Every structure is written in structure tokens, then in C-alpha cells.
């Protein structure tokens, strides 16, 4: 039997019928079932019948990360898009020993896995990290920003970053603050792996490439606009939030509609608001970060001692209630942190609206304690911005109250 054969596998009173796929080890058989899912079966004790030979053409290249490369032809009439992989579901496969999804594809594998990308651009593949996004760290943001700069310096007309969805909004914010870019930088990922019939990896990748060819020279997040396979939304990297654990349209722009949209069928890109146009800015990188910045959500009954975790830190983002409040018993401890040199910034737990600590007594007391308001900046974005501002801003308070990369809206008018 060979990969591509239709087989029936019997083991432990269970029968699996489908197409035999290449396996990453000698201990498991991998079978693609009729429904589109893959299943791994231990070879030991399995009985296999070949029902038909060569019913499916299997690419002979493997995906085990051994450095094998696909052959990519360059067309002088096409733009060059750099594909940078950091791991995540869009670049994942299934480990059939455990049943877990693991990130082990490199950027070249993405091209093999998404043949719809062919003919849209010339591609360069690069791996910055091979991690699941919950393992993302500020040092990798810096590596990623440096890699993006190098790709643009080498002539890339746009950059697509393949990234896990769980922390994509943080990484997109980081690059938006670190980089002045003359070309689009588009983050994309996948909520569901390629093994699943409902996978969103192909459409998201195709739309991200189309966005990277567009005229919008900003850091964007490109993901499904709805549960249907009709369009991808383009979110500004500093205003986006993952609002659902598993839906394909999990990402939303907070406080407004998405900046733009890619129509999957017509392959057209349209924008709803003003944006930085391609070539308007010179490429520059400011990637220093103060890593000792904490983000703490206030909850009723919180012990003031909980704030001790921020003692000695360069910065602290507080996620307060409503207009930006915490229990009054916490204010003396917050003032101590400020007096000891910690920059404390207030954001809101609310999804819409801005912080305003001048309305109620608690808010005014927080301002007197030295707390800085962050307007309607999202808490996660505020953490990344403060990490950046502490290293680059002459006046941190003024910077936190100034929109650097679209993170701070002048007015909070939902769905304007």
C-alpha cells in the first residue's frame, strides 16, 4: 500500500475507510475519511485492505520540518509578498500520537498547503518562530519586527504574517508601534486547522495576500468577516479584539466597523475610512520595549495587596470598571506605586467608550494619585503601547493620550 491508495483499516473492533496519507512516523497510519477529517491508527495490530490504488495524488514532499523546499517560480509582472511564519493553527497539522494540533509547518509548507495562492504574487518564505501563540513573548515581537523590516528592505511589496489567533491582537499592536511602514503588513491566521472541512485557512491566506497587495500601508488583521466564505474583514491592528473562542469570524474592530474588506469571490479590496497610503512613510524601526509592564483587571473584593505584583515594575495597566474606576481602598496602594516610579495607566473593561475619571469622586482621586487615562485604547493594546512608550517617549503621559497607530479614537461613536 502507498499514500494515495483507498484503504480499509480494521483495529480494535473499529473500521476506518478513506485515503491513505503520508505519516510523520512509522508507528501510525494516517487516513483521510470521507467527511474530510484525518484519523491516526496504530500500525501494530491493524489489518489493512487496499480497496483501490492511486485514487488520490499525494505530493511527495513531506511536512516534518526537515528543510525541504517547494519550487517557486518568479514572475516579473507580479508583486513580491513575503510570507512570515510564527506558527499557529494556519500553519498546523495534527500529531496523531496525541490527537493534538501542533505547529510544525514552515512558510514553504503554507504555499504547498494553499495552492490558491499561486499566480497572485511572487513569494518569499521565512520562519521567525514555530510556536503556538499562547507562547508568544515580547522578544519574538522584536524578532518579528526586525524580520519584517529586512523583508521590506529586500524589496517586498507587502508582508503577510502567519500567526496563531489567541495573541494575534497583541503582536499586531506591537508591530504597529514598532514599525513605520511604506507597505501593508497583514496578520492572518486560522480558527480551524486544515484537517477540518470548515477550515478557514485558505480563504484567510488568500485574502491576506490580496490585502498585502493593496494601497493601505498599515498593520492589519485579516480574518473572516462572517461565518460565510464570502469576505474577510480588515481590522486595524491596534483596534482589533478576538471576541469568540472558536467562530471563524471571531475578530472584531472595537468601536467602529472594520477598516476594510476583501471580497473573496471578486478578489477586490475596499476601505471604509482613511488610511496610510502605500509609500507615504519611510521605513523605520523602533523596537525597544520595557518588558516589565503588568496588566491587572480590577474585580469587586480585590485585596489591595494584589497590586504588589506590580511593585518595582516600570508600568501597570489597570482595567477598571465603567469610566475607569477601582475600589477606593486600592487608591492609596496605587499612589504608592506611582510615587515609587511605576507608570500607572487606566483603561476600561467596557468594550465601548472611553475612560473619563473626572466625572465621579473615585476617578478624580485616581487622577490625583497620578494615574494616566488611556481614552478608549483597548487594555491589551494599552499594555503594548506602554511597553513601547516607556522606551521611546519623552513624555509618556502625552504619548498615552495621543494616537500613534490608530489605537486611540477621537470620539467613541459605535459603528460610525
Short mmCIF file of C-alpha atoms in Angstrom, two decimals:
data_model
loop_
_atom_site.label_atom_id
_atom_site.label_comp_id
_atom_site.label_asym_id
_atom_site.label_seq_id
_atom_site.Cartn_x
_atom_site.Cartn_y
_atom_site.Cartn_z
CA UNK A 1 0.00 0.00 0.00
CA UNK A 2 1.10 3.55 -0.74
CA UNK A 3 -0.08 7.07 0.08
CA UNK A 4 -2.97 7.89 -2.23
CA UNK A 5 -4.49 4.39 -2.07
CA UNK A 6 -8.03 3.94 -0.81
CA UNK A 7 -7.85 1.62 2.18
CA UNK A 8 -9.96 0.00 4.86
CA UNK A 9 -8.28 -0.28 8.25
CA UNK A 10 -9.60 -2.54 10.99
CA UNK A 11 -8.28 -2.28 14.53
CA UNK A 12 -9.82 -2.84 17.97
CA UNK A 13 -13.28 -3.54 16.53
CA UNK A 14 -13.32 -0.25 14.66
CA UNK A 15 -13.15 0.26 10.89
CA UNK A 16 -11.84 3.31 9.06
CA UNK A 17 -12.16 3.75 5.30
CA UNK A 18 -10.56 6.51 3.27
CA UNK A 19 -7.39 7.67 1.52
CA UNK A 20 -4.03 6.72 3.00
CA UNK A 21 -1.91 9.81 3.71
CA UNK A 22 1.83 10.15 4.42
CA UNK A 23 2.68 9.70 8.11
CA UNK A 24 5.35 11.54 10.04
CA UNK A 25 6.47 8.30 11.75
CA UNK A 26 6.48 4.55 11.26
CA UNK A 27 4.11 3.77 14.14
CA UNK A 28 0.89 5.31 12.82
CA UNK A 29 -1.23 5.05 9.70
CA UNK A 30 -2.97 8.28 8.66
CA UNK A 31 -6.28 8.00 6.85
CA UNK A 32 -8.37 10.85 5.44
CA UNK A 33 -12.00 9.93 5.98
CA UNK A 34 -14.87 10.72 3.63
CA UNK A 35 -16.01 13.60 5.84
CA UNK A 36 -12.67 15.34 5.44
CA UNK A 37 -11.23 14.60 8.87
CA UNK A 38 -7.96 12.73 9.33
CA UNK A 39 -7.50 9.88 11.77
CA UNK A 40 -4.36 8.23 13.07
CA UNK A 41 -4.32 4.48 13.73
CA UNK A 42 -1.54 2.49 15.40
CA UNK A 43 0.03 0.14 12.84
CA UNK A 44 0.52 -2.60 15.42
CA UNK A 45 -2.48 -4.88 15.35
CA UNK A 46 -4.12 -3.10 12.40
CA UNK A 47 -5.42 -5.02 9.39
CA UNK A 48 -5.30 -3.05 6.13
CA UNK A 49 -7.06 -3.84 2.87
CA UNK A 50 -6.24 -1.83 -0.26
CA UNK A 51 -9.56 -1.10 -1.98
CA UNK A 52 -8.11 0.89 -4.90
CA UNK A 53 -4.66 2.06 -5.87
CA UNK A 54 -3.59 5.64 -6.64
CA UNK A 55 -7.05 7.15 -6.29
CA UNK A 56 -5.59 10.40 -4.95
CA UNK A 57 -2.38 12.17 -5.97
CA UNK A 58 -0.20 12.78 -2.96
CA UNK A 59 2.52 15.44 -3.01
CA UNK A 60 5.79 13.66 -2.45
CA UNK A 61 7.22 16.40 -0.26
CA UNK A 62 6.90 15.96 3.47
CA UNK A 63 5.94 18.40 6.18
CA UNK A 64 8.18 17.34 9.00
CA UNK A 65 10.26 20.50 9.02
CA UNK A 66 13.40 18.88 7.61
CA UNK A 67 14.26 21.86 5.45
CA UNK A 68 12.69 20.61 2.20
CA UNK A 69 11.61 23.42 -0.10
CA UNK A 70 8.98 23.81 -2.77
CA UNK A 71 9.97 25.18 -6.13
CA UNK A 72 8.59 28.70 -6.61
CA UNK A 73 8.68 30.46 -9.95
CA UNK A 74 9.07 34.24 -10.07
CA UNK A 75 7.11 36.43 -12.46
CA UNK A 76 8.47 39.93 -13.05
CA UNK A 77 4.93 41.20 -13.63
CA UNK A 78 3.73 40.18 -10.16
CA UNK A 79 4.32 41.91 -6.81
CA UNK A 80 6.52 40.20 -4.24
CA UNK A 81 4.85 39.23 -0.97
CA UNK A 82 6.86 37.99 1.98
CA UNK A 83 5.21 35.21 3.96
CA UNK A 84 6.50 35.15 7.54
CA UNK A 85 5.51 32.22 9.74
CA UNK A 86 5.32 32.30 13.52
CA UNK A 87 3.29 29.09 13.89
CA UNK A 88 -0.34 28.77 14.94
CA UNK A 89 -3.31 26.89 13.52
CA UNK A 90 -2.92 28.24 9.98
CA UNK A 91 0.47 26.52 9.92
CA UNK A 92 -0.54 23.47 11.95
CA UNK A 93 -1.02 19.80 11.48
CA UNK A 94 -2.23 17.03 13.78
CA UNK A 95 0.10 14.97 15.93
CA UNK A 96 -1.57 11.57 15.60
CA UNK A 97 0.21 10.18 18.62
CA UNK A 98 -1.68 12.59 20.90
CA UNK A 99 -4.52 13.93 18.75
CA UNK A 100 -3.31 17.48 19.45
CA UNK A 101 -2.87 20.20 16.86
CA UNK A 102 0.80 21.17 16.65
CA UNK A 103 2.56 23.99 14.82
CA UNK A 104 5.22 22.40 12.62
CA UNK A 105 4.83 23.81 9.11
CA UNK A 106 7.25 26.42 7.78
CA UNK A 107 6.29 29.18 5.35
CA UNK A 108 7.09 26.99 2.34
CA UNK A 109 4.60 24.42 3.58
CA UNK A 110 1.92 27.11 3.61
CA UNK A 111 2.41 27.55 -0.13
CA UNK A 112 2.05 23.82 -0.67
CA UNK A 113 -0.99 23.68 1.59
CA UNK A 114 -2.74 26.65 -0.08
CA UNK A 115 -2.35 26.21 -3.84
CA UNK A 116 -4.88 29.05 -4.35
CA UNK A 117 -2.03 31.44 -3.56
CA UNK A 118 -0.31 30.55 -6.83
CA UNK A 119 -0.33 33.22 -9.51
CA UNK A 120 -1.26 36.07 -7.18
CA UNK A 121 2.25 37.18 -6.32
CA UNK A 122 5.85 36.12 -6.09
CA UNK A 123 6.52 34.74 -2.62
CA UNK A 124 9.41 34.64 -0.21
CA UNK A 125 9.05 32.38 2.81
CA UNK A 126 10.62 33.00 6.20
CA UNK A 127 10.22 31.43 9.64
CA UNK A 128 10.63 33.69 12.69
CA UNK A 129 9.14 31.28 15.24
CA UNK A 130 7.37 27.95 15.30
CA UNK A 131 5.13 28.29 18.33
CA UNK A 132 1.52 28.26 19.38
CA UNK A 133 0.53 31.85 20.02
CA UNK A 134 -0.05 31.43 23.75
CA UNK A 135 3.74 31.05 23.92
CA UNK A 136 4.34 34.44 22.25
CA UNK A 137 6.78 36.75 24.05
CA UNK A 138 7.95 40.36 23.58
CA UNK A 139 11.35 39.13 22.40
CA UNK A 140 9.64 37.36 19.50
CA UNK A 141 7.76 40.58 18.67
CA UNK A 142 11.15 42.20 18.30
CA UNK A 143 12.47 39.37 16.13
CA UNK A 144 9.33 39.60 14.01
CA UNK A 145 9.59 43.37 13.59
CA UNK A 146 13.23 43.06 12.56
CA UNK A 147 12.35 40.33 10.06
CA UNK A 148 9.58 42.45 8.55
CA UNK A 149 11.96 45.39 8.19
CA UNK A 150 14.52 43.18 6.46
CA UNK A 151 11.92 41.81 4.05
CA UNK A 152 10.75 45.30 3.12
CA UNK A 153 14.35 46.47 2.69
CA UNK A 154 14.88 43.47 0.38
CA UNK A 155 12.05 44.66 -1.87
CA UNK A 156 8.87 43.03 -0.55
CA UNK A 157 5.77 44.87 -1.78
CA UNK A 158 3.80 43.59 1.18
CA UNK A 159 4.17 41.25 4.16
CA UNK A 160 1.79 38.55 5.41
CA UNK A 161 2.40 37.27 8.94
CA UNK A 162 1.02 33.80 9.70
CA UNK A 163 0.14 33.88 13.41
CA UNK A 164 -1.91 31.99 15.95
CA UNK A 165 -5.19 33.75 16.73
CA UNK A 166 -5.09 33.76 20.55
CA UNK A 167 -2.49 36.54 20.86
CA UNK A 168 -2.59 37.97 17.34
CA UNK A 169 -4.02 41.28 18.54
CA UNK A 170 -1.03 41.80 20.84
CA UNK A 171 1.52 41.06 18.13
CA UNK A 172 -0.28 43.25 15.59
CA UNK A 173 -0.28 46.12 18.09
CA UNK A 174 3.40 45.62 18.82
CA UNK A 175 4.38 45.87 15.16
CA UNK A 176 2.09 48.85 14.63
CA UNK A 177 4.03 50.78 17.28
CA UNK A 178 7.49 49.47 16.37
CA UNK A 179 7.37 49.99 12.62
CA UNK A 180 6.78 52.90 10.28
CA UNK A 181 5.97 51.01 7.10
CA UNK A 182 5.66 52.05 3.45
CA UNK A 183 3.84 48.78 2.56
CA UNK A 184 0.99 46.73 4.04
CA UNK A 185 1.75 44.34 6.90
CA UNK A 186 -1.11 41.87 7.22
CA UNK A 187 -1.60 39.37 10.05
CA UNK A 188 -3.74 36.35 9.38
CA UNK A 189 -4.42 33.03 10.99
CA UNK A 190 -6.94 30.25 11.20
CA UNK A 191 -9.52 29.33 13.78
CA UNK A 192 -9.75 25.78 12.46
CA UNK A 193 -6.93 23.62 11.16
CA UNK A 194 -6.67 22.42 7.58
CA UNK A 195 -7.76 18.93 8.64
CA UNK A 196 -11.31 20.18 9.26
CA UNK A 197 -13.89 20.63 6.48
CA UNK A 198 -14.81 24.02 7.95
CA UNK A 199 -11.22 25.28 7.95
CA UNK A 200 -10.79 28.98 7.23
CA UNK A 201 -7.09 28.79 6.39
CA UNK A 202 -7.35 29.01 2.58
CA UNK A 203 -9.70 31.97 2.43
CA UNK A 204 -7.86 33.89 5.14
CA UNK A 205 -4.50 33.34 3.45
CA UNK A 206 -5.78 34.35 0.01
CA UNK A 207 -7.49 37.48 1.33
CA UNK A 208 -4.40 38.42 3.36
CA UNK A 209 -2.26 38.28 0.22
CA UNK A 210 -4.76 40.46 -1.62
CA UNK A 211 -4.68 42.95 1.29
CA UNK A 212 -0.86 42.90 1.24
CA UNK A 213 -1.05 43.96 -2.42
CA UNK A 214 -3.37 46.86 -1.60
CA UNK A 215 -2.59 50.55 -1.09
CA UNK A 216 -3.05 50.53 2.71
CA UNK A 217 0.38 50.73 4.33
CA UNK A 218 -0.65 49.86 7.87
CA UNK A 219 -0.58 46.86 10.18
CA UNK A 220 -3.82 44.97 9.57
CA UNK A 221 -5.51 41.80 10.79
CA UNK A 222 -7.30 39.83 8.05
CA UNK A 223 -9.86 37.24 9.19
CA UNK A 224 -13.35 36.04 8.22
CA UNK A 225 -15.94 38.84 8.20
CA UNK A 226 -18.79 36.39 8.89
CA UNK A 227 -19.38 32.66 9.22
CA UNK A 228 -19.82 32.53 5.44
CA UNK A 229 -16.98 32.15 2.94
CA UNK A 230 -17.66 35.43 1.16
CA UNK A 231 -15.36 38.10 2.60
CA UNK A 232 -12.58 38.81 5.05
CA UNK A 233 -12.59 41.87 7.28
CA UNK A 234 -9.51 44.07 7.53
CA UNK A 235 -9.05 45.33 11.07
CA UNK A 236 -6.56 47.97 12.16
CA UNK A 237 -4.03 46.09 14.29
CA UNK A 238 -4.44 48.35 17.33
CA UNK A 239 -8.26 48.30 17.39
CA UNK A 240 -8.97 44.59 16.92
CA UNK A 241 -10.06 42.06 19.51
CA UNK A 242 -10.71 38.32 19.42
CA UNK A 243 -14.27 38.13 20.71
CA UNK A 244 -15.10 34.45 20.28
CA UNK A 245 -13.16 31.31 21.15
CA UNK A 246 -13.90 29.30 18.00
CA UNK A 247 -16.06 31.08 15.42
CA UNK A 248 -14.37 31.83 12.13
CA UNK A 249 -15.46 35.48 12.42
CA UNK A 250 -14.07 35.77 15.95
CA UNK A 251 -12.24 39.06 15.35
CA UNK A 252 -13.96 42.43 15.57
CA UNK A 253 -12.92 46.05 15.39
CA UNK A 254 -13.93 47.65 18.68
CA UNK A 255 -15.74 50.97 18.46
CA UNK A 256 -16.16 51.04 14.68
CA UNK A 257 -16.65 48.92 11.62
CA UNK A 258 -13.56 47.18 10.21
CA UNK A 259 -11.23 49.46 8.29
CA UNK A 260 -11.81 47.49 5.09
CA UNK A 261 -12.87 44.24 3.49
CA UNK A 262 -11.64 41.74 0.90
CA UNK A 263 -14.29 40.17 -1.31
CA UNK A 264 -13.21 36.54 -1.71
CA UNK A 265 -15.06 35.93 -4.98
CA UNK A 266 -14.14 39.12 -6.83
CA UNK A 267 -10.74 39.48 -5.07
CA UNK A 268 -11.37 43.21 -4.60
CA UNK A 269 -10.19 45.21 -1.59
CA UNK A 270 -12.24 48.16 -0.34
CA UNK A 271 -11.68 50.54 2.58
CA UNK A 272 -14.27 52.45 4.58
CA UNK A 273 -12.09 55.14 6.16
CA UNK A 274 -8.87 57.00 5.60
CA UNK A 275 -5.61 55.09 5.98
CA UNK A 276 -1.89 55.49 5.48
CA UNK A 277 -1.26 55.05 1.78
CA UNK A 278 1.50 52.94 0.29
CA UNK A 279 4.78 54.83 0.05
CA UNK A 280 3.72 57.75 2.27
CA UNK A 281 6.16 56.86 5.05
CA UNK A 282 9.80 55.93 5.12
CA UNK A 283 10.63 52.56 6.65
CA UNK A 284 11.86 52.81 10.24
CA UNK A 285 12.07 50.52 13.25
CA UNK A 286 11.88 51.40 16.95
CA UNK A 287 11.70 48.03 18.65
CA UNK A 288 12.93 48.62 22.21
CA UNK A 289 10.36 47.54 24.80
CA UNK A 290 10.08 47.82 28.57
CA UNK A 291 9.07 44.25 29.31
CA UNK A 292 8.19 44.76 32.99
CA UNK A 293 4.70 46.13 32.37
CA UNK A 294 1.75 44.37 34.02
CA UNK A 295 -1.96 44.28 33.11
CA UNK A 296 -4.39 43.80 36.01
CA UNK A 297 -8.19 43.59 35.87
CA UNK A 298 -9.98 45.07 38.87
CA UNK A 299 -12.79 42.97 40.35
CA UNK A 300 -15.02 43.63 43.38
CA UNK A 301 -13.42 42.41 46.60
CA UNK A 302 -9.87 42.61 45.27
CA UNK A 303 -7.28 42.82 48.05
CA UNK A 304 -5.00 45.89 47.65
CA UNK A 305 -2.08 43.51 48.24
CA UNK A 306 -2.83 42.03 44.83
CA UNK A 307 -1.21 45.15 43.35
CA UNK A 308 2.08 44.14 44.95
CA UNK A 309 2.79 42.14 41.80
CA UNK A 310 3.50 45.48 40.10
CA UNK A 311 5.91 46.71 42.76
CA UNK A 312 9.15 47.75 41.08
CA UNK A 313 7.65 47.40 37.60
CA UNK A 314 8.13 50.10 35.00
CA UNK A 315 4.44 50.20 34.20
CA UNK A 316 0.98 48.96 35.13
CA UNK A 317 -2.19 48.91 33.06
CA UNK A 318 -5.33 48.81 35.17
CA UNK A 319 -8.54 47.53 33.63
CA UNK A 320 -11.11 49.39 35.66
CA UNK A 321 -14.89 49.35 35.68
CA UNK A 322 -17.03 51.75 33.67
CA UNK A 323 -15.34 55.10 33.17
CA UNK A 324 -12.16 53.75 34.78
CA UNK A 325 -12.76 53.02 38.43
CA UNK A 326 -11.44 50.74 41.16
CA UNK A 327 -12.41 50.32 44.81
CA UNK A 328 -11.36 53.35 46.83
CA UNK A 329 -9.34 51.10 49.17
CA UNK A 330 -6.93 50.41 46.29
CA UNK A 331 -6.13 54.06 45.61
CA UNK A 332 -3.51 54.51 48.40
CA UNK A 333 -1.59 51.47 47.10
CA UNK A 334 -1.81 52.79 43.55
CA UNK A 335 -0.43 56.14 44.71
CA UNK A 336 2.47 54.34 46.41
CA UNK A 337 3.30 52.56 43.13
CA UNK A 338 3.27 55.88 41.26
CA UNK A 339 5.46 57.53 43.89
CA UNK A 340 7.92 54.64 43.58
CA UNK A 341 8.25 55.20 39.83
CA UNK A 342 5.67 52.87 38.27
CA UNK A 343 3.68 54.45 35.46
CA UNK A 344 0.03 53.52 36.08
CA UNK A 345 -2.46 53.78 33.21
CA UNK A 346 -6.23 53.32 33.42
CA UNK A 347 -8.34 51.54 30.78
CA UNK A 348 -11.91 50.28 30.90
CA UNK A 349 -13.36 46.78 31.00
CA UNK A 350 -16.20 48.04 28.79
CA UNK A 351 -15.93 47.15 25.11
CA UNK A 352 -17.19 50.57 24.00
CA UNK A 353 -16.50 54.08 25.26
CA UNK A 354 -13.57 55.87 26.79
CA UNK A 355 -12.09 56.35 30.24
CA UNK A 356 -13.04 59.59 31.96
CA UNK A 357 -12.02 59.88 35.59
CA UNK A 358 -13.28 63.44 36.04
CA UNK A 359 -16.95 62.53 36.49
CA UNK A 360 -17.00 60.82 39.90
CA UNK A 361 -15.01 61.29 43.11
CA UNK A 362 -13.22 57.94 42.70
CA UNK A 363 -11.95 58.96 39.28
CA UNK A 364 -10.73 62.33 40.49
CA UNK A 365 -8.93 60.63 43.37
CA UNK A 366 -7.22 58.31 40.89
CA UNK A 367 -6.06 61.27 38.83
CA UNK A 368 -4.70 62.95 41.97
CA UNK A 369 -2.84 59.72 42.73
CA UNK A 370 -1.04 60.09 39.40
CA UNK A 371 -2.98 57.66 37.22
CA UNK A 372 -2.90 58.35 33.46
CA UNK A 373 -6.06 57.95 31.39
CA UNK A 374 -5.84 55.89 28.18
CA UNK A 375 -9.04 57.11 26.50
CA UNK A 376 -10.66 54.27 24.56
CA UNK A 377 -7.43 52.36 23.97
CA UNK A 378 -8.06 48.63 24.40
CA UNK A 379 -6.42 47.21 27.55
CA UNK A 380 -4.17 44.76 25.67
CA UNK A 381 -3.16 47.43 23.18
CA UNK A 382 -2.50 49.84 26.06
CA UNK A 383 -0.09 47.36 27.62
CA UNK A 384 1.88 47.02 24.41
CA UNK A 385 1.83 50.78 23.84
CA UNK A 386 3.09 51.50 27.36
CA UNK A 387 5.90 48.96 26.89
CA UNK A 388 6.87 50.87 23.75
CA UNK A 389 6.30 54.39 25.13
CA UNK A 390 8.47 53.83 28.21
CA UNK A 391 11.43 53.26 25.88
CA UNK A 392 10.73 55.87 23.20
CA UNK A 393 8.55 58.70 24.51
CA UNK A 394 9.89 61.86 26.12
CA UNK A 395 6.52 62.41 27.80
CA UNK A 396 4.79 59.08 28.50
CA UNK A 397 1.52 60.65 29.64
CA UNK A 398 1.25 62.75 26.49
CA UNK A 399 2.05 59.72 24.33
CA UNK A 400 -0.58 57.57 26.04
CA UNK A 401 -3.10 60.32 25.24
CA UNK A 402 -2.01 60.62 21.60
CA UNK A 403 -2.95 58.22 18.81
CA UNK A 404 0.28 56.76 17.43
CA UNK A 405 -1.10 53.94 15.24
CA UNK A 406 -4.86 54.41 15.26
CA UNK A 407 -5.27 52.90 18.72
CA UNK A 408 -6.95 55.96 20.24
CA UNK A 409 -10.12 57.26 18.63
CA UNK A 410 -11.00 60.93 18.96
CA UNK A 411 -14.61 60.06 19.68
CA UNK A 412 -16.17 56.80 20.78
CA UNK A 413 -19.17 56.58 18.49
CA UNK A 414 -20.08 52.90 17.91
CA UNK A 415 -20.40 51.87 14.26
CA UNK A 416 -19.69 55.34 12.93
#
